[in-house]
Coordinates of C-alpha atoms (C1' of nucleotides) in Angstrom, one line a residue:
Chain A
X1 CA -18.2 -5.2 -13.2
X2 CA -20.0 -2.9 -10.9
X3 CA -19.4 -5.1 -7.9
X4 CA -15.8 -5.7 -8.6
X5 CA -15.3 -1.9 -8.9
X6 CA -17.2 -0.9 -5.8
X7 CA -16.9 -3.9 -3.3
X8 CA -14.0 -5.9 -4.8
X9 CA -13.9 -8.9 -7.0
X10 CA -14.2 -11.3 -4.0
X11 CA -17.6 -9.9 -3.4
X12 CA -18.8 -10.9 -6.9
X13 CA -20.6 -14.2 -6.0
X14 CA -23.1 -15.7 -8.5
X15 CA -25.9 -14.5 -6.2
X16 CA -24.6 -11.0 -5.7
X17 CA -24.2 -10.7 -9.5
X18 CA -27.8 -11.8 -10.0
X19 CA -28.9 -9.4 -7.2
X20 CA -27.0 -6.5 -8.7
X21 CA -28.4 -7.2 -12.1
X22 CA -31.9 -7.5 -10.7
X23 CA -32.3 -11.0 -12.2
X24 CA -32.6 -14.5 -10.7
X25 CA -29.6 -16.7 -9.7
X26 CA -31.0 -19.1 -12.2
X27 CA -30.5 -16.8 -15.1
X28 CA -26.9 -16.0 -14.2
X29 CA -26.4 -19.8 -14.3
X30 CA -28.2 -20.0 -17.5
X31 CA -26.0 -17.7 -19.5
X32 CA -22.8 -18.3 -17.6
X33 CA -22.8 -22.0 -16.8
X34 CA -19.9 -21.7 -14.2
X35 CA -18.3 -18.9 -12.3
X36 CA -15.2 -19.3 -14.4
X37 CA -17.1 -18.6 -17.5
X38 CA -18.8 -15.5 -15.8
X39 CA -15.2 -14.0 -15.0
X40 CA -14.1 -14.7 -18.5
X41 CA -17.1 -13.1 -19.8
X42 CA -16.5 -10.0 -17.7
X43 CA -12.9 -9.8 -18.8
X44 CA -14.0 -10.0 -22.4
X45 CA -16.5 -7.3 -21.8
X46 CA -14.0 -5.1 -20.1
X47 CA -11.7 -5.5 -23.1
X48 CA -14.5 -4.4 -25.5
X49 CA -15.3 -1.4 -23.4
X50 CA -11.7 -0.2 -23.2
X51 CA -11.2 -0.8 -26.9
X52 CA -14.2 1.3 -27.7
X53 CA -13.1 4.1 -25.4
X54 CA -9.8 4.1 -27.2
X55 CA -11.4 4.2 -30.6
X56 CA -13.6 7.1 -29.6
X57 CA -10.7 9.0 -28.2
X58 CA -8.6 8.6 -31.3
X59 CA -11.5 9.7 -33.4
X60 CA -12.1 12.8 -31.3
X61 CA -8.5 13.9 -32.1
X62 CA -9.7 14.9 -35.5
X63 CA -7.6 15.7 -38.6
X64 CA -4.8 15.5 -39.6
X65 CA -4.2 12.0 -38.1
X66 CA -0.6 11.9 -37.8
X67 CA 1.2 9.0 -35.9
X68 CA 1.6 11.5 -33.0
X69 CA -2.0 12.6 -32.6
X70 CA -2.9 8.9 -33.0
X71 CA -0.6 7.9 -30.0
X72 CA -1.9 10.9 -27.9
X73 CA -5.5 9.8 -28.4
X74 CA -5.0 6.1 -27.8
X75 CA -2.9 6.3 -24.8
X76 CA -4.6 9.2 -23.0
X77 CA -7.8 7.1 -23.3
X78 CA -6.3 4.5 -21.1
X79 CA -6.3 7.0 -18.1
X80 CA -9.6 6.8 -16.1
X81 CA -11.2 10.3 -16.1
X82 CA -15.0 9.9 -15.4
X83 CA -16.9 7.5 -13.2
X84 CA -17.4 5.1 -15.9
X85 CA -14.0 4.6 -17.1
X86 CA -12.9 4.5 -13.4
X87 CA -15.2 1.7 -12.8
X88 CA -13.9 -0.2 -15.9
X89 CA -10.3 0.1 -15.0
X90 CA -10.9 -0.7 -11.5
X91 CA -12.7 -3.9 -12.5
X92 CA -10.0 -4.6 -14.9
X93 CA -7.3 -4.3 -12.4
X94 CA -9.0 -6.7 -10.1
X95 CA -9.3 -9.2 -12.9
X96 CA -5.8 -8.6 -14.0
X97 CA -4.5 -9.3 -10.5
X98 CA -6.3 -12.6 -10.5
X99 CA -4.6 -13.6 -14.0
X100 CA -1.3 -13.2 -12.4
X101 CA -1.7 -16.4 -10.4
X102 CA -3.9 -18.1 -13.1
X103 CA -1.4 -19.5 -15.7
X104 CA -3.8 -20.0 -18.5
X105 CA -5.2 -16.5 -18.2
X106 CA -1.7 -15.1 -17.7
X107 CA -0.6 -16.4 -21.1
X108 CA -3.6 -14.8 -22.8
X109 CA -3.0 -11.4 -21.1
X110 CA 0.6 -11.6 -22.2
X111 CA -0.2 -12.1 -25.7
X112 CA -2.4 -9.2 -25.5
X113 CA 0.2 -7.0 -23.8
X114 CA 2.9 -8.0 -26.4
X115 CA 0.5 -7.0 -29.2
X116 CA -0.1 -3.8 -27.7
X117 CA 3.7 -3.3 -27.4
X118 CA 4.2 -4.1 -31.0
X119 CA 1.4 -1.7 -31.9
X120 CA 2.7 1.3 -30.1
X121 CA 6.3 0.6 -31.1
X122 CA 5.2 0.5 -34.7
X123 CA 3.5 3.9 -34.4
X124 CA 6.5 5.4 -32.6
X125 CA 8.6 4.1 -35.5
X126 CA 6.2 5.8 -37.9
X127 CA 6.5 9.0 -36.0
X128 CA 10.2 8.7 -36.1
X129 CA 10.1 8.3 -39.8
X130 CA 8.0 11.4 -40.1
X131 CA 10.6 13.3 -38.1
X132 CA 8.4 13.6 -35.0
X133 CA 10.6 11.5 -32.7
X134 CA 14.4 11.9 -32.3
X135 CA 16.4 9.5 -34.4
X136 CA 18.3 8.2 -31.6
X137 CA 15.2 6.8 -29.8
X138 CA 14.7 2.9 -29.9
X139 CA 11.0 2.7 -30.8
X140 CA 10.5 -0.6 -29.0
X141 CA 12.1 0.8 -25.8
X142 CA 10.3 4.0 -25.9
X143 CA 7.1 2.1 -26.3
X144 CA 7.9 -0.1 -23.4
X145 CA 8.5 2.8 -21.2
X146 CA 5.5 4.7 -22.3
X147 CA 3.2 1.7 -21.8
X148 CA 4.6 0.9 -18.3
X149 CA 4.0 4.6 -17.5
X150 CA 0.6 4.5 -18.6
X151 CA 0.0 1.4 -16.4
X152 CA 1.5 3.1 -13.4
X153 CA -0.6 6.3 -14.0
X154 CA -3.6 4.2 -14.1
X155 CA -2.9 2.5 -11.0
X156 CA -2.2 5.8 -9.2
X157 CA -5.5 7.3 -10.4
X158 CA -7.4 4.3 -9.3
X159 CA -5.7 4.7 -5.7
X160 CA -6.7 8.3 -5.7
X161 CA -3.3 9.7 -5.8
X162 CA -3.9 11.8 -8.7
X163 CA -7.1 12.7 -10.6
X164 CA -7.6 11.8 -14.1
X165 CA -6.6 15.3 -15.4
X166 CA -3.3 15.4 -13.5
X167 CA -2.3 11.9 -14.7
X168 CA -3.3 12.8 -18.2
X169 CA -1.1 15.9 -18.0
X170 CA 1.8 13.7 -16.7
X171 CA 1.3 11.3 -19.7
X172 CA 1.2 14.3 -22.1
X173 CA 4.2 15.8 -20.5
X174 CA 6.1 12.5 -21.3
X175 CA 4.8 12.0 -24.7
X176 CA 5.7 15.8 -25.4
X177 CA 9.2 15.1 -24.4
X178 CA 9.2 12.0 -26.6
X179 CA 7.7 13.5 -29.6
X180 CA 9.1 17.1 -29.2
X181 CA 5.9 18.9 -28.0
X182 CA 2.4 18.9 -29.5
X183 CA 3.2 21.2 -32.5
X184 CA 6.9 21.1 -33.0
X185 CA 9.3 18.9 -34.9
X186 CA 12.3 17.2 -33.8
X187 CA 14.6 17.1 -36.8
Chain B
X1 CA 2.4 -14.3 1.5
X2 CA 3.6 -17.6 -0.1
X3 CA -0.1 -18.5 -0.7
X4 CA -1.0 -15.2 -2.1
X5 CA 2.1 -15.2 -4.5
X6 CA 1.4 -18.8 -5.8
X7 CA -2.3 -19.5 -5.7
X8 CA -3.7 -15.9 -5.2
X9 CA -5.0 -14.0 -2.2
X10 CA -8.5 -15.7 -2.4
X11 CA -6.8 -19.0 -1.6
X12 CA -5.4 -17.7 1.6
X13 CA -8.0 -18.9 4.1
X14 CA -7.1 -19.2 7.7
X15 CA -6.9 -23.0 7.4
X16 CA -4.7 -22.8 4.2
X17 CA -2.3 -20.3 6.0
X18 CA -2.1 -22.7 9.0
X19 CA -1.3 -25.7 6.7
X20 CA 1.2 -23.7 4.7
X21 CA 3.0 -22.6 8.0
X22 CA 2.7 -26.1 9.4
X23 CA 0.9 -24.9 12.5
X24 CA -2.6 -25.5 13.9
X25 CA -5.5 -23.4 12.9
X26 CA -5.8 -22.5 16.5
X27 CA -2.5 -20.8 16.5
X28 CA -3.4 -18.6 13.5
X29 CA -6.4 -17.6 15.4
X30 CA -4.4 -17.1 18.4
X31 CA -2.1 -14.5 16.9
X32 CA -4.3 -12.9 14.4
X33 CA -7.7 -12.9 16.1
X34 CA -9.5 -12.2 12.8
X35 CA -8.8 -12.5 9.2
X36 CA -8.7 -8.9 8.8
X37 CA -5.9 -8.6 11.2
X38 CA -4.1 -11.4 9.4
X39 CA -4.3 -9.4 6.1
X40 CA -3.1 -6.2 7.8
X41 CA -0.3 -8.2 9.3
X42 CA 0.9 -9.5 6.0
X43 CA 0.6 -6.2 4.5
X44 CA 2.9 -4.7 7.1
X45 CA 5.4 -7.6 6.8
X46 CA 5.5 -7.0 3.0
X47 CA 6.3 -3.3 3.6
X48 CA 9.1 -4.2 5.9
X49 CA 10.5 -6.6 3.4
X50 CA 10.4 -4.0 0.7
X51 CA 11.9 -1.4 2.8
X52 CA 14.7 -3.7 3.7
X53 CA 15.4 -4.6 0.1
X54 CA 15.6 -1.0 -0.8
X55 CA 18.0 -0.2 2.1
X56 CA 20.3 -3.0 1.0
X57 CA 20.3 -2.0 -2.6
X58 CA 21.2 1.6 -1.8
X59 CA 24.0 0.4 0.6
X60 CA 25.2 -1.8 -2.3
X61 CA 25.8 1.3 -4.6
X62 CA 28.8 2.2 -2.5
X63 CA 30.5 5.5 -2.4
X64 CA 30.3 8.3 -3.2
X65 CA 26.6 8.5 -2.4
X66 CA 25.2 11.3 -4.5
X67 CA 21.4 12.0 -5.0
X68 CA 21.7 10.3 -8.2
X69 CA 23.3 7.0 -7.1
X70 CA 20.8 6.9 -4.1
X71 CA 17.9 7.2 -6.5
X72 CA 19.3 4.5 -8.9
X73 CA 19.7 2.2 -5.8
X74 CA 16.3 2.9 -4.3
X75 CA 14.3 2.7 -7.5
X76 CA 15.9 -0.4 -9.1
X77 CA 15.2 -2.3 -5.9
X78 CA 11.5 -2.0 -6.6
X79 CA 11.7 -4.1 -9.7
X80 CA 11.5 -7.9 -9.0
X81 CA 14.6 -9.6 -10.0
X82 CA 14.8 -13.0 -8.2
X83 CA 12.2 -15.5 -6.9
X84 CA 11.9 -13.9 -3.5
X85 CA 11.4 -10.4 -4.5
X86 CA 8.9 -11.7 -7.1
X87 CA 6.9 -13.3 -4.4
X88 CA 6.9 -10.2 -2.2
X89 CA 5.9 -7.9 -5.1
X90 CA 3.2 -10.4 -6.3
X91 CA 1.8 -10.8 -2.7
X92 CA 2.0 -6.9 -2.4
X93 CA 0.1 -6.4 -5.8
X94 CA -2.7 -8.7 -4.6
X95 CA -3.1 -6.8 -1.3
X96 CA -2.9 -3.6 -3.1
X97 CA -5.7 -4.4 -5.4
X98 CA -7.8 -5.3 -2.3
X99 CA -7.1 -1.9 -0.8
X100 CA -8.5 -0.3 -3.8
X101 CA -12.0 -1.1 -2.7
X102 CA -11.5 -0.9 1.1
X103 CA -11.7 2.8 1.9
X104 CA -9.8 2.6 5.2
X105 CA -6.9 0.7 3.8
X106 CA -6.8 3.0 0.7
X107 CA -6.3 6.0 2.7
X108 CA -3.4 4.4 4.4
X109 CA -1.7 3.4 1.2
X110 CA -2.4 6.8 -0.3
X111 CA -0.4 8.4 2.7
X112 CA 2.4 6.1 1.9
X113 CA 2.4 6.8 -1.8
X114 CA 2.4 10.5 -1.2
X115 CA 5.3 10.3 1.3
X116 CA 7.2 8.3 -1.4
X117 CA 6.5 10.9 -4.0
X118 CA 7.7 13.7 -1.7
X119 CA 10.7 11.7 -0.9
X120 CA 11.8 10.9 -4.6
X121 CA 10.9 14.5 -5.5
X122 CA 13.2 15.8 -2.8
X123 CA 16.0 13.9 -4.0
X124 CA 15.5 14.8 -7.5
X125 CA 15.5 18.4 -6.4
X126 CA 18.8 17.8 -4.7
X127 CA 20.2 16.1 -7.8
X128 CA 19.1 19.2 -9.6
X129 CA 20.8 21.6 -7.2
X130 CA 24.0 19.4 -7.8
X131 CA 23.7 19.9 -11.4
X132 CA 22.8 16.4 -12.2
X133 CA 19.3 17.1 -13.6
X134 CA 18.3 19.6 -16.1
X135 CA 17.2 23.0 -14.7
X136 CA 13.9 23.0 -16.5
X137 CA 12.7 19.8 -15.0
X138 CA 10.0 20.1 -12.4
X139 CA 11.2 17.7 -9.6
X140 CA 7.7 16.8 -8.4
X141 CA 6.5 16.1 -11.9
X142 CA 9.6 14.0 -12.7
X143 CA 9.2 12.1 -9.5
X144 CA 5.6 11.3 -10.3
X145 CA 6.4 10.1 -13.7
X146 CA 9.4 8.1 -12.6
X147 CA 7.3 6.3 -9.8
X148 CA 4.5 5.5 -12.1
X149 CA 7.0 4.1 -14.5
X150 CA 8.3 1.8 -11.6
X151 CA 4.9 0.7 -10.9
X152 CA 4.3 -0.2 -14.4
X153 CA 7.3 -2.0 -14.9
X154 CA 6.8 -4.0 -11.6
X155 CA 3.4 -5.0 -13.0
X156 CA 4.9 -6.1 -16.4
X157 CA 7.5 -8.1 -14.8
X158 CA 5.0 -9.8 -12.6
X159 CA 2.9 -10.6 -15.6
X160 CA 6.0 -12.1 -17.2
X161 CA 6.2 -9.7 -20.0
X162 CA 9.8 -8.7 -19.2
X163 CA 12.2 -10.3 -16.9
X164 CA 13.7 -8.3 -14.0
X165 CA 17.0 -7.4 -16.0
X166 CA 15.2 -6.0 -19.0
X167 CA 12.8 -4.0 -16.8
X168 CA 15.8 -2.7 -14.8
X169 CA 17.4 -1.6 -18.0
X170 CA 14.3 0.2 -19.1
X171 CA 14.2 2.0 -15.8
X172 CA 18.0 2.9 -15.9
X173 CA 17.4 4.2 -19.5
X174 CA 14.7 6.6 -18.2
X175 CA 16.8 7.7 -15.2
X176 CA 19.9 8.2 -17.5
X177 CA 17.7 10.4 -19.6
X178 CA 16.5 12.4 -16.5
X179 CA 19.9 12.7 -14.9
X180 CA 22.2 12.8 -17.9
X181 CA 23.7 9.4 -17.8
X182 CA 25.4 7.6 -15.1
X183 CA 28.6 9.6 -15.0
X184 CA 27.9 12.7 -16.8
X185 CA 26.7 16.0 -15.7
X186 CA 24.0 18.0 -17.4
X187 CA 25.2 21.7 -17.8
Chain C
dC1 C1' -50.0 -23.8 -34.6
dA2 C1' -45.8 -26.4 -32.8
dG3 C1' -41.6 -26.1 -31.1
dT4 C1' -37.7 -24.0 -29.4
dT5 C1' -35.3 -20.4 -27.0
dT6 C1' -35.4 -17.4 -23.0
dA7 C1' -36.6 -16.6 -18.5
dT8 C1' -38.2 -17.5 -13.6
dG9 C1' -39.0 -19.7 -9.0
dA10 C1' -38.1 -22.7 -5.2
dT11 C1' -35.2 -25.5 -3.3
dA12 C1' -31.4 -28.8 -2.4
dC13 C1' -26.8 -30.3 -1.6
dA14 C1' -21.9 -30.7 -0.4
dG15 C1' -18.2 -28.3 0.8
dA16 C1' -15.5 -24.3 2.6
dT17 C1' -15.1 -20.3 5.4
dG18 C1' -14.4 -17.3 9.7
dT19 C1' -15.1 -17.6 14.3
dA20 C1' -15.8 -19.6 18.9
dT21 C1' -15.4 -22.9 22.7
dC22 C1' -13.6 -26.3 25.9
dA23 C1' -9.9 -29.0 27.4
dC24 C1' -5.1 -29.9 28.0
dG25 C1' -0.3 -29.3 28.1
dT26 C1' 4.1 -26.6 28.9
dA27 C1' 7.2 -23.2 30.3
dG28 C1' 8.9 -19.2 33.0
dG29 C1' 8.8 -15.9 36.6
dA30 C1' 6.9 -14.2 41.3
Chain D
dT1 C1' 5.2 -23.6 44.4
dC2 C1' 1.6 -21.1 42.1
dC3 C1' 0.3 -18.3 38.4
dT4 C1' 0.3 -16.3 34.2
dA5 C1' 1.4 -16.6 29.3
dC6 C1' 2.2 -19.5 25.3
dG7 C1' 0.7 -23.0 22.5
dT8 C1' -2.0 -27.3 20.8
dG9 C1' -5.9 -30.2 19.6
dA10 C1' -10.7 -31.3 18.5
dT11 C1' -14.7 -29.8 17.3
dA12 C1' -18.9 -27.1 16.8
dC13 C1' -21.7 -23.6 14.3
dA14 C1' -23.9 -20.6 11.4
dT15 C1' -23.2 -18.7 6.9
dC16 C1' -21.9 -18.4 2.2
dT17 C1' -20.3 -20.6 -1.8
dG18 C1' -20.9 -23.0 -6.5
dT19 C1' -23.6 -26.1 -8.6
dA20 C1' -27.7 -29.1 -9.9
dT21 C1' -32.6 -30.2 -10.3
dC22 C1' -37.2 -30.0 -10.4
dA23 C1' -41.4 -27.6 -12.8
dT24 C1' -43.4 -23.6 -15.3
dA25 C1' -44.2 -19.7 -18.2
dA26 C1' -43.6 -16.2 -21.7
dA27 C1' -41.7 -15.0 -26.1
dC28 C1' -40.0 -15.7 -30.5
dT29 C1' -39.7 -18.6 -34.9
dG30 C1' -40.4 -21.8 -38.5

DNA sequence: CAGTTTATGATACAGATGTATCACGTAGGA
DNA sequence: TCCTACGTGATACATCTGTATCATAAACTG
């Protein structure tokens, strides 16, 4: 993960991984029999790291946990802010690009993405029922747009166009528009 | 470009490129002395292809050319719809990910991205002055959000989550919200 | 204690990769 | 006609790659 984030995924050979981890090449072979397994392992690890970050961010929002605060917490957690999250997202981006040309992995990623879409759409619908989102919004469409925005912001931050704070503000601005501001209700 | 789009950028060795193009390895070496130059050449070629697609799309919008129609034409052209644009964007995505860990290339891409941001922000400001965008919008912020959305939609289409048509509709929906619908004026 | 798991070390090997070199042909312009 | 540029072919070379195979030792587990 550190290698992918700093020097690119193409630099992550078995030998480089072993060196970076300070272990023998033999040990890398021991746990991840092939390179494919190594990559899948990293991808799974990244997934766990991101999930954990989201969970923590949501928990930090505090009470009361409305659909709106939940969405703010979960989505802003996907924007890299510190060095560690930046590393994670950078490595994830590299792996993600790989999956685009690897049909088996692509299908898996697609399932995940659709699950996330359903998840966010469901929460937006809940927020709508709670009167926090305008009635004429289509929750699924709003979720799709919001998630695409998050992806794009993520990418911009990784490229160094915005810092994490600016990107978070942009996302917050979008969410405020969707949900009528942090403290206010939209009929 | 074809190799990067179909089998991934890591499969684009000098020999594979020569084979795909139906020429000798020697000729690839002859024009692109090193692999780095080859990659830069592809990146430049992709840039030209995308620019051309945008230009054509804008031209196809027909008269009258308002800031709004211009933005619709330019931005929707960035969503892959047919096989060729899909190939281009896929190859571009692969190269883009590479630049993230290659500081010199990253700086170049950043300049380009900031230029695009200024460009779109300028047109949104024009649309605002023409009364097509609400007065309380910050053109630069609206441009940033819109461009990030485009990037995200692009990525989703490449991953196969939406087809080009659906993604274009999502983008259009966002633009309609920003600019008060395709034919209607805000205030 | 015995046996299994976890870990290391030193190599080996076939294949791919970027790059370089030498020779040869073909065309176009001075 | 001579010369320069364009293009092809065959091949060489050092390096890196993923993977495999020896033997060996420490640590845990029943």
